[in-house]
Amino acid sequence: MLLAKYAQSSEAAPMWLLTYLACTGVPDTSDTLVTINEGFDSRLAFNLDKAFDEAFDETNMPGATLAVYVPDEGTWAAARGYANYDEGIAAETDSRFGVGSITKTFVSSVILQLETEGELSIDDKVTAWLPEETQWNMVTLRDLLGHTSGIDDFIDELDLVVDLSRYWTGDELVALVANKPLLFKPGTDYEYSNTNYVLLGVIIERVTLNYWRDEVRTRLIEPLNLDRTHLPGDGEYIEDWIVHGYIGSQGIFLDVSESSHPSTAGAAGEMVSCTEDLLTWMAALYGGEVLEPEQLQAMTTEESPRMGYGLGCDIETRSGERLLGHGGASMGYQARMHWSDDSGMATATLVNNFFVEADIIDDPAWSTIIGY
C-alpha cells in the first residue's frame, strides 16, 4: 500500500522572547533547540524538555518538532535532530513538515463556512454538485466529512499508477475509484477514505468557481497569518526549503520527499506547516473564531462514536480532558495536533520519518502538561 495513505488566536502566533540551545555547539542529534515565552514555568519547561528528549531518543527518526501551549504560561517549542539528515542540517522550531491529513481540518472548515453562507448544505447529496457521479447518489456531504460514505480509498489505487511525479487534479484522483462498489450503505458504518476529502475539494470548486486551494488560502491561511503553512500541490512558491521526509530506521534513512507530486494527496493531505502555525490554527478553529457555533458543534460531534470522529475532527477523552484535533501522515512525515476543549491546552508534533508515529512524542507531552 502506498505510504501516503496515512495521509492561538486569529492574530499572529506569540512572539518568542527567549531562545537557547539545550546543548552548546553546532546542533546534532543530541542537541535540542528550545524556544519559550518569557515567564513560562521553569519546572514545566524542564519536564517538557525531559519528556521530549526521552521520547526522541527511544525512536528512530531523523528529526522532530514539538510545540505546547498552556494558558497563563504561554508557548514552549522544541526541535531535535535533522531537517536534512544527509546534509546534517538541524531542525528548528519553525521548520515546515508535511502534515498529511491535518489538511482535512481546513477543507472541512471551508465546507462548513459555505454552509453558513447558504451556498450548500452538508446534507446535500454528492450528486447535487457532481451530477456525473451517479454511483454515489445516496452519499451526502456529511458522509464525506465524517468518513461514513463507504467510498473506497483512491490511495490504494496509486500503487498501480505509473507517473506520480506530475500534477494530478481532484477529478483524476476520484476517477481511480469511481467504478468501485461502495463498501457499505452510506451512513451505516465508518471507513476512513481519502477520496472523501478529494471529493470535497472538487465540490468546493463547483460551488465557488475557485480552486479549493485558493479558498483555503483566502478564507483561513491568510486571515490567520499562518505564514509557514502552504498547499504546494499547485506549485505554490515557498521561499525556503521544507524539511526532508524519510523512511527507515537505525540511522539508515531513505529520502522520499520527492517520490510523488504533492497533488497526489490533494485536498486529503498535501499541506505543509509548522508546529507554531498549528497551535494558532487549533486555537482559532476550536476556539470559535473560524466557524459559527452550529457548524463548530457539527464538526466536533462524533459522527461515529466507535471511531471517535466528527466532521474532519478526531475526538477523544484523555485524563478527563476532551481533546479535539487530527493526525496526519504523508510520504516521509507524521503529524499530530491536539487541543483541549476543557482547558485550552494544546500540542502539535511533527516528525520526518513515516515509520514513526507522532504520538510517540505527543503522548508524553500531554501527560506532562495534564499533570502540571
Coordinates of C-alpha atoms in Angstrom, one line a residue:
M1 CA 0.0 0.0 0.0
L2 CA 1.3 3.4 -0.9
L3 CA 2.9 5.2 2.1
A4 CA 0.9 8.4 1.5
K5 CA -2.3 6.7 2.7
Y6 CA -1.8 7.7 6.3
A7 CA -2.0 10.5 4.8
Q8 CA -3.9 30.8 19.1
S9 CA -5.9 33.3 18.2
S10 CA -6.6 35.0 14.9
E11 CA -3.6 37.1 15.5
A12 CA 0.0 36.1 14.6
A13 CA 1.5 33.4 16.8
P14 CA 3.1 34.6 20.0
M15 CA 6.4 36.4 19.8
W16 CA 9.3 34.3 21.0
L17 CA 11.2 36.1 23.8
L18 CA 13.9 33.6 24.6
T19 CA 15.8 31.1 22.5
Y20 CA 18.6 28.9 23.7
L21 CA 20.4 25.7 22.8
A22 CA 20.0 23.0 25.4
C23 CA 23.5 21.8 24.5
T24 CA 26.3 24.1 23.3
G25 CA 28.0 23.8 19.9
V26 CA 26.7 23.0 16.5
P27 CA 23.4 21.1 16.7
D28 CA 23.4 17.4 16.1
T29 CA 21.0 14.6 17.1
S30 CA 21.9 15.0 20.7
D31 CA 21.0 18.7 20.8
T32 CA 17.6 20.2 21.5
L33 CA 16.7 23.7 20.3
V34 CA 14.1 25.2 22.6
T35 CA 12.1 28.4 22.1
I36 CA 10.0 29.6 25.0
N37 CA 7.9 32.5 26.2
E38 CA 9.4 34.6 29.0
G39 CA 7.7 33.7 32.2
F40 CA 6.9 30.1 31.2
D41 CA 7.1 28.0 34.3
S42 CA 10.7 26.7 34.5
R43 CA 9.8 23.4 36.1
L44 CA 7.2 22.6 33.4
A45 CA 9.7 23.6 30.7
F46 CA 12.3 21.3 32.3
N47 CA 9.8 18.4 32.4
L48 CA 8.8 19.0 28.7
D49 CA 12.5 19.1 27.7
K50 CA 13.0 15.8 29.5
A51 CA 9.8 14.1 28.0
F52 CA 10.7 15.2 24.5
D53 CA 14.3 14.1 24.7
E54 CA 13.5 10.7 26.2
A55 CA 10.8 10.1 23.5
F56 CA 13.1 11.2 20.7
D57 CA 16.0 9.0 22.0
E58 CA 13.8 5.9 22.1
T59 CA 12.8 6.2 18.5
N60 CA 14.4 6.1 15.1
M61 CA 13.7 9.4 13.4
P62 CA 15.9 12.0 11.7
G63 CA 14.1 15.0 13.3
A64 CA 11.1 16.2 15.2
T65 CA 9.5 19.4 16.4
L66 CA 7.0 19.8 19.3
A67 CA 5.1 22.9 20.4
V68 CA 3.0 23.2 23.5
Y69 CA 0.5 25.9 24.6
V70 CA -0.6 26.2 28.3
P71 CA -3.0 29.0 29.3
D72 CA -1.4 31.6 31.6
E73 CA 2.0 30.2 30.8
G74 CA 2.4 30.7 27.1
T75 CA 4.1 28.6 24.5
W76 CA 7.1 26.2 24.6
A77 CA 8.5 24.8 21.5
A78 CA 11.5 22.5 20.7
A79 CA 13.3 20.9 17.8
R80 CA 15.5 17.9 17.8
G81 CA 17.6 16.2 15.1
Y82 CA 17.8 16.9 11.4
A83 CA 15.7 18.7 8.9
N84 CA 18.0 17.3 6.2
Y85 CA 19.7 14.2 7.5
D86 CA 22.0 13.7 4.6
E87 CA 23.5 17.2 4.8
G88 CA 23.4 17.5 8.6
I89 CA 21.1 20.5 8.7
A90 CA 19.4 20.8 12.1
A91 CA 15.7 21.0 12.5
E92 CA 14.4 24.3 14.0
T93 CA 11.3 25.1 16.0
D94 CA 9.6 26.7 12.9
S95 CA 10.7 24.0 10.4
R96 CA 8.0 23.0 8.0
F97 CA 6.9 19.4 7.6
G98 CA 4.3 17.7 5.5
V99 CA 1.2 17.4 7.8
G100 CA -0.9 15.0 5.8
S101 CA -4.5 14.6 6.8
I102 CA -4.4 17.7 9.1
T103 CA -5.2 19.3 5.7
K104 CA -8.7 17.8 6.2
T105 CA -9.4 20.2 9.1
F106 CA -9.0 23.1 6.7
V107 CA -11.1 21.6 3.9
S108 CA -13.9 20.7 6.3
S109 CA -13.8 24.3 7.6
V110 CA -14.3 25.7 4.2
I111 CA -17.3 23.4 3.5
L112 CA -18.9 24.4 6.9
Q113 CA -18.3 28.0 6.1
L114 CA -20.1 27.6 2.8
E115 CA -23.0 26.1 4.6
T116 CA -23.2 29.1 6.9
E117 CA -23.2 31.3 3.8
G118 CA -26.1 29.4 2.4
E119 CA -24.1 28.1 -0.6
L120 CA -24.7 24.4 0.3
S121 CA -25.9 22.1 3.0
I122 CA -23.8 19.3 4.4
D123 CA -26.9 17.1 4.0
D124 CA -26.9 17.7 0.2
K125 CA -26.3 14.6 -1.9
V126 CA -22.9 14.5 -3.7
T127 CA -24.9 14.4 -7.0
A128 CA -26.4 17.8 -6.2
W129 CA -22.9 19.2 -7.0
L130 CA -21.4 16.4 -9.0
P131 CA -24.3 15.1 -11.1
E132 CA -22.0 12.9 -13.2
E133 CA -21.2 10.7 -10.1
T134 CA -24.5 8.9 -10.2
Q135 CA -23.0 5.8 -8.4
W136 CA -22.8 8.0 -5.3
N137 CA -26.4 9.4 -5.4
M138 CA -27.1 8.3 -1.8
V139 CA -23.9 9.8 -0.4
T140 CA -24.2 13.1 1.4
L141 CA -21.5 15.8 2.1
R142 CA -21.9 14.9 5.8
D143 CA -21.0 11.3 4.9
L144 CA -17.9 12.6 3.1
L145 CA -16.9 14.8 6.1
G146 CA -17.3 12.0 8.6
H147 CA -16.0 9.1 6.5
T148 CA -19.3 7.3 6.6
S149 CA -19.7 7.3 2.8
G150 CA -18.5 3.8 2.1
I151 CA -16.5 5.1 -0.9
D152 CA -13.2 3.3 -1.5
D153 CA -9.8 5.0 -0.9
F154 CA -8.1 6.2 -4.1
I155 CA -4.7 5.9 -2.3
D156 CA -4.9 2.1 -2.7
E157 CA -5.0 2.6 -6.5
L158 CA -2.0 4.8 -6.7
D159 CA 0.3 1.8 -6.5
L160 CA -0.8 1.0 -10.0
V161 CA -0.2 4.5 -11.4
V162 CA 3.0 4.9 -13.4
D163 CA 3.6 8.6 -13.2
L164 CA 3.2 10.0 -9.7
S165 CA 5.6 12.9 -10.4
R166 CA 3.1 15.0 -12.4
Y167 CA 0.3 17.3 -11.3
W168 CA -3.0 15.4 -10.6
T169 CA -6.4 17.0 -10.5
G170 CA -9.1 16.0 -8.0
D171 CA -11.2 14.7 -10.8
E172 CA -8.4 12.4 -11.9
L173 CA -7.9 11.0 -8.3
V174 CA -11.6 10.4 -7.9
A175 CA -11.7 8.6 -11.2
L176 CA -9.4 5.9 -9.8
V177 CA -12.2 4.6 -7.7
A178 CA -15.3 5.8 -9.5
N179 CA -16.2 2.3 -10.7
K180 CA -15.6 0.6 -7.3
P181 CA -18.6 -0.6 -5.4
L182 CA -19.4 1.1 -2.1
L183 CA -18.0 -0.7 1.0
F184 CA -21.3 -0.3 2.8
K185 CA -24.6 1.6 2.7
P186 CA -23.8 5.3 3.2
G187 CA -24.3 6.5 6.8
T188 CA -24.3 3.0 8.3
D189 CA -20.6 2.4 9.1
Y190 CA -17.2 4.1 9.2
E191 CA -14.2 3.6 6.9
Y192 CA -11.5 6.3 6.6
S193 CA -11.1 7.2 3.0
N194 CA -9.0 10.0 1.5
T195 CA -11.4 10.0 -1.5
N196 CA -14.0 11.7 0.6
Y197 CA -11.9 14.8 1.0
V198 CA -10.7 14.9 -2.6
L199 CA -14.4 14.9 -3.5
L200 CA -15.0 17.8 -1.0
G201 CA -12.2 19.7 -2.7
V202 CA -13.9 19.2 -6.1
I203 CA -17.2 20.3 -4.6
I204 CA -15.7 23.5 -3.2
E205 CA -14.6 24.3 -6.7
R206 CA -18.0 23.6 -8.2
V207 CA -19.7 25.8 -5.6
T208 CA -17.3 28.7 -5.5
L209 CA -15.8 28.6 -9.1
N210 CA -12.4 28.9 -7.4
Y211 CA -9.7 26.3 -6.8
W212 CA -10.1 24.7 -3.4
R213 CA -6.5 25.7 -2.5
D214 CA -7.3 29.3 -3.1
E215 CA -10.4 29.1 -0.9
V216 CA -8.4 27.6 1.9
R217 CA -5.7 30.3 1.5
T218 CA -8.1 33.3 1.3
R219 CA -10.5 32.1 4.0
L220 CA -8.1 30.6 6.5
I221 CA -4.4 30.7 5.9
E222 CA -4.1 34.4 5.1
P223 CA -6.5 35.8 7.7
L224 CA -4.9 33.8 10.5
N225 CA -1.4 34.8 9.4
L226 CA -0.3 31.2 9.0
D227 CA 2.8 32.3 7.2
R228 CA 4.5 28.9 7.2
T229 CA 1.5 26.9 6.0
H230 CA 1.3 26.0 2.4
L231 CA -0.5 24.0 -0.2
P232 CA 2.3 23.0 -2.7
G233 CA 0.2 20.9 -5.0
D234 CA -0.4 23.7 -7.5
G235 CA 3.3 24.8 -7.4
E236 CA 2.9 27.5 -4.7
Y237 CA 6.2 29.3 -4.3
I238 CA 7.8 28.6 -0.9
E239 CA 10.7 30.9 -0.1
D240 CA 13.0 28.4 1.6
W241 CA 13.2 24.6 1.7
I242 CA 10.9 22.3 3.5
V243 CA 12.1 19.6 5.9
H244 CA 13.1 16.4 4.1
G245 CA 10.9 13.4 4.7
Y246 CA 12.3 9.9 5.2
I247 CA 11.6 6.2 5.7
G248 CA 14.0 4.0 7.6
S249 CA 15.4 3.1 11.0
Q250 CA 18.6 2.6 12.9
G251 CA 20.3 5.5 11.3
I252 CA 19.6 4.3 7.7
F253 CA 17.1 6.6 6.1
L254 CA 15.9 7.0 2.5
D255 CA 14.8 10.5 1.4
V256 CA 11.3 10.2 -0.1
S257 CA 10.5 13.9 -0.2
E258 CA 10.2 14.0 -3.9
S259 CA 8.9 10.5 -4.6
S260 CA 5.4 11.8 -5.5
H261 CA 3.8 15.1 -6.5
P262 CA 2.0 16.8 -3.6
S263 CA -1.2 16.9 -5.7
T264 CA -1.4 13.1 -5.4
A265 CA -2.7 13.8 -1.9
G266 CA -4.6 16.9 -2.8
A267 CA -7.4 18.1 -0.5
A268 CA -6.9 14.9 1.5
G269 CA -3.4 15.7 2.7
E270 CA -0.9 17.8 0.7
M271 CA -0.5 20.6 3.3
V272 CA 2.9 21.7 4.7
S273 CA 3.1 23.6 8.0
C274 CA 5.0 24.1 11.3
T275 CA 4.0 23.4 14.9
E276 CA 3.7 27.1 15.7
D277 CA 1.1 27.6 12.9
L278 CA -0.8 24.5 14.0
L279 CA -1.2 25.9 17.5
T280 CA -2.5 29.1 16.1
W281 CA -4.9 27.2 13.8
M282 CA -6.3 25.0 16.6
A283 CA -7.0 27.9 18.9
A284 CA -8.8 29.8 16.2
L285 CA -10.8 26.8 14.9
Y286 CA -11.8 25.1 18.1
G287 CA -11.9 28.4 20.0
G288 CA -14.8 29.5 17.7
E289 CA -13.2 32.1 15.5
V290 CA -13.5 30.2 12.2
L291 CA -16.9 28.7 12.3
E292 CA -20.3 29.7 13.6
P293 CA -21.5 27.8 16.7
E294 CA -23.8 25.4 14.8
Q295 CA -21.1 24.4 12.4
L296 CA -18.4 24.1 15.1
Q297 CA -20.8 21.9 17.1
A298 CA -21.3 19.7 14.0
M299 CA -17.6 19.4 13.4
T300 CA -16.8 18.4 17.0
T301 CA -19.7 16.0 17.5
E302 CA -19.0 12.3 16.9
E303 CA -20.5 11.0 13.7
S304 CA -19.0 7.6 14.5
P305 CA -18.7 7.1 18.3
R306 CA -17.0 3.8 17.6
M307 CA -14.1 5.6 15.9
G308 CA -14.2 9.0 17.8
Y309 CA -14.5 11.1 14.7
G310 CA -16.6 14.1 13.8
L311 CA -16.6 16.1 10.6
G312 CA -12.9 16.4 9.9
C313 CA -12.1 16.1 13.6
D314 CA -10.6 13.4 15.9
I315 CA -12.4 13.4 19.3
E316 CA -11.1 11.6 22.4
T317 CA -11.1 11.9 26.2
R318 CA -7.8 11.7 28.0
S319 CA -7.3 12.2 31.8
G320 CA -10.7 13.9 31.9
E321 CA -9.9 16.3 29.1
R322 CA -11.9 16.3 25.9
L323 CA -9.4 16.6 23.1
L324 CA -10.0 17.7 19.5
G325 CA -7.6 17.6 16.6
H326 CA -6.3 15.4 13.9
G327 CA -3.4 13.2 12.9
G328 CA -1.7 13.1 9.6
A329 CA 0.9 11.3 7.5
S330 CA 2.3 11.8 4.1
M331 CA 5.3 10.5 2.2
G332 CA 8.1 10.8 4.8
Y333 CA 6.2 12.6 7.5
Q334 CA 3.9 12.1 10.5
A335 CA 1.9 14.7 12.4
R336 CA -0.4 15.1 15.3
M337 CA -2.2 18.0 16.9
H338 CA -4.4 18.1 20.0
W339 CA -6.4 20.9 21.6
S340 CA -8.3 20.5 24.9
D341 CA -11.9 21.7 24.7
D342 CA -11.8 22.0 28.5
S343 CA -8.6 23.8 29.4
G344 CA -7.4 25.3 26.1
M345 CA -4.0 23.4 26.4
A346 CA -2.7 22.3 23.0
T347 CA 0.2 20.3 21.5
A348 CA 1.5 20.0 17.9
T349 CA 4.1 17.4 16.9
L350 CA 5.8 16.8 13.6
V351 CA 8.3 14.1 12.6
N352 CA 10.1 13.4 9.4
N353 CA 10.1 9.6 9.4
F354 CA 7.0 7.9 8.0
F355 CA 7.7 4.8 10.1
V356 CA 7.5 6.7 13.5
E357 CA 4.1 8.0 14.6
A358 CA 4.0 11.5 16.0
D359 CA 2.0 10.2 19.0
I360 CA 5.3 8.8 20.4
I361 CA 6.3 12.3 21.2
D362 CA 2.9 13.9 21.6
D363 CA 1.6 11.5 24.2
P364 CA 4.4 12.2 26.8
A365 CA 3.9 15.9 26.2
W366 CA 0.2 15.6 27.0
S367 CA 1.0 13.6 30.1
T368 CA 3.4 16.3 31.2
I369 CA 1.1 19.3 30.8
I370 CA -2.0 17.5 32.2
G371 CA -0.1 16.6 35.3
Y372 CA 1.2 20.2 35.7

